[in-house]
Coordinates of N, CA and C in Angstrom, one line a residue:
M230 N 144.3 -159.0 75.5 CA 145.6 -158.7 75.1 C 146.6 -159.5 76.0
P231 N 147.7 -160.0 75.3 CA 148.7 -160.7 76.1 C 149.5 -159.7 76.9
T232 N 150.0 -160.2 78.0 CA 150.9 -159.4 78.9 C 152.3 -159.7 78.6
A233 N 153.1 -158.7 78.4 CA 154.5 -158.9 78.1 C 155.4 -158.6 79.3
R234 N 156.5 -159.2 79.3 CA 157.6 -158.9 80.3 C 158.7 -158.3 79.5
I235 N 159.2 -157.2 80.0 CA 160.4 -156.5 79.4 C 161.5 -156.8 80.4
I236 N 162.5 -157.6 80.0 CA 163.5 -158.1 81.0 C 164.9 -157.6 80.5
E237 N 165.6 -157.0 81.5 CA 167.0 -156.6 81.3 C 167.8 -157.8 81.5
Q238 N 168.7 -158.1 80.5 CA 169.6 -159.2 80.7 C 170.7 -158.8 81.6
D239 N 171.0 -159.6 82.6 CA 172.0 -159.3 83.5 C 173.3 -160.1 83.1
R240 N 174.4 -159.7 83.8 CA 175.7 -160.3 83.5 C 175.7 -161.7 84.1
K241 N 176.2 -162.6 83.4 CA 176.2 -164.0 83.9 C 177.3 -164.1 85.0
T242 N 177.1 -164.9 86.0 CA 178.0 -165.0 87.1 C 179.3 -165.7 86.7
T243 N 179.3 -166.4 85.6 CA 180.6 -167.1 85.2 C 181.4 -166.2 84.2
Q244 N 180.8 -165.0 83.9 CA 181.5 -164.1 83.0 C 182.0 -162.9 83.7
S245 N 183.1 -162.4 83.4 CA 183.6 -161.2 84.0 C 183.4 -160.0 83.1
G246 N 183.1 -160.2 81.8 CA 182.9 -159.1 80.9 C 181.4 -158.7 80.9
R247 N 181.2 -157.6 80.2 CA 179.8 -157.1 80.1 C 179.3 -157.0 78.7
A248 N 179.6 -158.0 77.9 CA 179.3 -157.9 76.5 C 177.7 -157.9 76.2
K249 N 177.0 -158.7 76.9 CA 175.6 -158.8 76.6 C 174.7 -158.2 77.7
A250 N 175.4 -157.6 78.7 CA 174.6 -156.9 79.8 C 174.0 -155.6 79.2
G251 N 172.9 -155.3 79.8 CA 172.2 -154.1 79.4 C 171.3 -154.2 78.2
K252 N 171.2 -155.4 77.6 CA 170.2 -155.6 76.5 C 168.9 -156.0 77.1
W253 N 167.8 -155.8 76.3 CA 166.5 -156.0 76.8 C 165.7 -157.0 76.0
T254 N 164.9 -157.8 76.6 CA 164.2 -158.8 75.9 C 162.7 -158.7 76.3
L255 N 161.8 -158.8 75.2 CA 160.4 -158.8 75.4 C 159.9 -160.2 75.2
E256 N 159.2 -160.7 76.2 CA 158.6 -162.1 76.1 C 157.2 -162.0 76.7
F257 N 156.4 -162.9 76.3 CA 155.0 -162.9 76.7 C 154.8 -164.0 77.8
E258 N 153.8 -163.6 78.7 CA 153.5 -164.5 79.8 C 152.4 -165.5 79.4
N259 N 152.3 -166.6 80.1 CA 151.2 -167.5 79.9 C 149.9 -166.9 80.4
E260 N 148.9 -167.0 79.5 CA 147.6 -166.5 79.9 C 146.8 -167.6 80.5
R261 N 147.0 -168.8 80.1 CA 146.3 -170.0 80.6 C 147.3 -171.0 81.2
A262 N 146.8 -171.8 82.0 CA 147.6 -172.9 82.6 C 148.1 -173.9 81.6
Q263 N 149.3 -174.4 81.7 CA 149.8 -175.4 80.8 C 149.1 -176.7 81.0
R264 N 148.9 -177.4 80.0 CA 148.2 -178.7 80.1 C 149.1 -179.9 79.7
H265 N 148.8 -181.0 80.3 CA 149.6 -182.2 80.0 C 149.0 -183.0 78.9
D266 N 149.8 -183.4 77.9 CA 149.4 -184.2 76.8 C 149.6 -185.6 77.1
P267 N 148.5 -186.4 77.3 CA 148.7 -187.8 77.8 C 149.4 -188.7 76.7
L268 N 149.3 -188.3 75.4 CA 149.8 -189.2 74.4 C 151.3 -189.1 74.3
T269 N 151.8 -187.8 74.3 CA 153.3 -187.7 74.2 C 154.0 -187.4 75.5
G270 N 153.3 -187.0 76.5 CA 153.9 -186.8 77.8 C 154.4 -185.3 77.9
W271 N 154.2 -184.5 76.9 CA 154.7 -183.2 76.9 C 153.7 -182.3 77.6
V272 N 154.2 -181.1 78.0 CA 153.4 -180.1 78.6 C 153.4 -179.0 77.6
G273 N 152.2 -178.5 77.3 CA 152.1 -177.4 76.4 C 151.0 -176.4 76.6
N274 N 150.8 -175.5 75.7 CA 149.8 -174.5 75.8 C 149.2 -174.3 74.5
A275 N 148.0 -173.8 74.4 CA 147.3 -173.6 73.1 C 147.9 -172.4 72.4
T276 N 148.4 -171.4 73.1 CA 149.0 -170.2 72.4 C 150.5 -170.4 72.2
T277 N 150.9 -169.8 71.1 CA 152.3 -169.9 70.8 C 153.1 -168.6 71.1
A278 N 152.4 -167.6 71.7 CA 153.0 -166.3 72.0 C 154.1 -166.5 73.0
T279 N 154.1 -167.5 73.9 CA 155.1 -167.7 74.9 C 156.4 -168.1 74.3
Q280 N 156.4 -168.6 73.0 CA 157.6 -169.0 72.4 C 158.4 -167.8 71.7
V281 N 157.7 -166.6 71.7 CA 158.3 -165.5 71.0 C 159.2 -164.7 72.0
R282 N 160.4 -164.4 71.6 CA 161.3 -163.5 72.3 C 161.9 -162.5 71.4
L283 N 161.7 -161.2 71.7 CA 162.2 -160.1 70.9 C 163.3 -159.4 71.6
A284 N 164.4 -159.2 71.0 CA 165.6 -158.5 71.6 C 165.6 -157.0 71.2
F285 N 166.0 -156.2 72.1 CA 166.1 -154.8 71.9 C 167.3 -154.2 72.5
A286 N 167.9 -153.2 72.0 CA 169.1 -152.6 72.5 C 168.9 -151.8 73.7
T287 N 167.7 -151.1 73.8 CA 167.4 -150.2 74.9 C 166.1 -150.5 75.5
R288 N 165.9 -150.1 76.7 CA 164.6 -150.2 77.4 C 163.5 -149.4 76.6
E289 N 163.8 -148.2 76.2 CA 162.9 -147.4 75.5 C 162.3 -148.0 74.2
Q290 N 163.2 -148.7 73.5 CA 162.8 -149.4 72.3 C 161.8 -150.5 72.6
A291 N 162.0 -151.2 73.6 CA 161.1 -152.3 74.0 C 159.7 -151.7 74.5
I292 N 159.8 -150.7 75.2 CA 158.5 -150.0 75.7 C 157.8 -149.5 74.5
A293 N 158.5 -148.8 73.5 CA 157.8 -148.3 72.3 C 157.1 -149.4 71.5
Y294 N 157.8 -150.5 71.4 CA 157.2 -151.6 70.7 C 156.0 -152.1 71.3
A295 N 156.0 -152.3 72.7 CA 154.8 -152.8 73.4 C 153.7 -151.8 73.3
D296 N 154.0 -150.5 73.4 CA 152.9 -149.5 73.3 C 152.3 -149.4 71.9
K297 N 153.2 -149.6 70.9 CA 152.7 -149.5 69.5 C 151.7 -150.7 69.2
H298 N 152.0 -151.8 69.7 CA 151.1 -153.0 69.5 C 150.1 -153.2 70.5
G299 N 150.0 -152.3 71.5 CA 148.9 -152.4 72.5 C 149.1 -153.5 73.5
F300 N 150.3 -153.9 73.8 CA 150.5 -154.9 74.9 C 150.6 -154.3 76.2
E301 N 150.0 -154.9 77.2 CA 150.3 -154.5 78.6 C 151.7 -155.1 78.9
Y302 N 152.5 -154.4 79.7 CA 153.8 -154.9 80.0 C 154.2 -154.5 81.4
R303 N 155.2 -155.3 81.9 CA 155.8 -155.0 83.2 C 157.3 -155.1 83.0
I304 N 158.1 -154.3 83.7 CA 159.5 -154.2 83.5 C 160.2 -154.9 84.6
V305 N 161.1 -155.8 84.2 CA 161.9 -156.6 85.2 C 163.4 -156.1 85.0
S306 N 163.9 -155.4 85.9 CA 165.3 -154.9 85.8 C 166.2 -155.9 86.4
A307 N 167.5 -155.9 85.9 CA 168.5 -156.8 86.5 C 168.9 -156.3 87.8
P308 N 169.3 -157.2 88.7 CA 169.8 -156.8 90.0 C 171.2 -156.1 89.9
P309 N 171.5 -155.2 90.7 CA 172.8 -154.5 90.6 C 173.9 -155.5 90.9
V310 N 175.0 -155.3 90.2 CA 176.2 -156.2 90.3 C 177.2 -155.6 91.3
K311 N 177.5 -156.4 92.3 CA 178.5 -156.0 93.2 C 179.8 -156.7 92.9
L312 N 180.8 -156.0 92.6 CA 182.1 -156.6 92.3 C 182.9 -156.8 93.6
K313 N 183.5 -157.9 93.8 CA 184.4 -158.2 94.9 C 185.8 -158.2 94.4
L314 N 186.5 -157.1 94.5 CA 187.8 -157.0 94.0 C 188.8 -157.5 95.0
Q315 N 189.6 -158.4 94.6 CA 190.7 -158.9 95.5 C 191.9 -159.4 94.7
A316 N 193.0 -159.4 95.4 CA 194.2 -159.9 94.7 C 194.3 -161.4 95.0
Y317 N 195.1 -162.0 94.1 CA 195.3 -163.4 94.3 C 196.0 -163.7 95.6
A318 N 196.9 -162.8 96.0 CA 197.6 -163.0 97.3 C 196.7 -163.1 98.5
D319 N 195.5 -162.5 98.4 CA 194.6 -162.5 99.5 C 194.1 -163.9 99.8
N320 N 194.3 -164.9 98.9 CA 193.9 -166.2 99.2 C 194.8 -166.9 100.2
F321 N 195.9 -166.4 100.4 CA 197.0 -167.0 101.3 C 197.2 -166.2 102.6
R322 N 196.3 -165.3 102.9 CA 196.4 -164.6 104.2 C 195.6 -165.2 105.3

């Protein structure tokens, strides 16, 4: 059985809004080591499961999907966001 990671998408550092924060993504981990193709120079894998990414609105939906299909999974939560609130005038003190 492939092992899945359920990842919480965190807020991007260049964004101040929280539009896509809190959404969850299920993606599969590599079961085998990637191999180098000498003809093309590309690095690849025999399985295509690592190319699949599924988006979910909540953590519970992602876990239910993994349980329904019999995937082993691990949950990766986003680190907490610390806001540094300051006024523009603080730059000149």
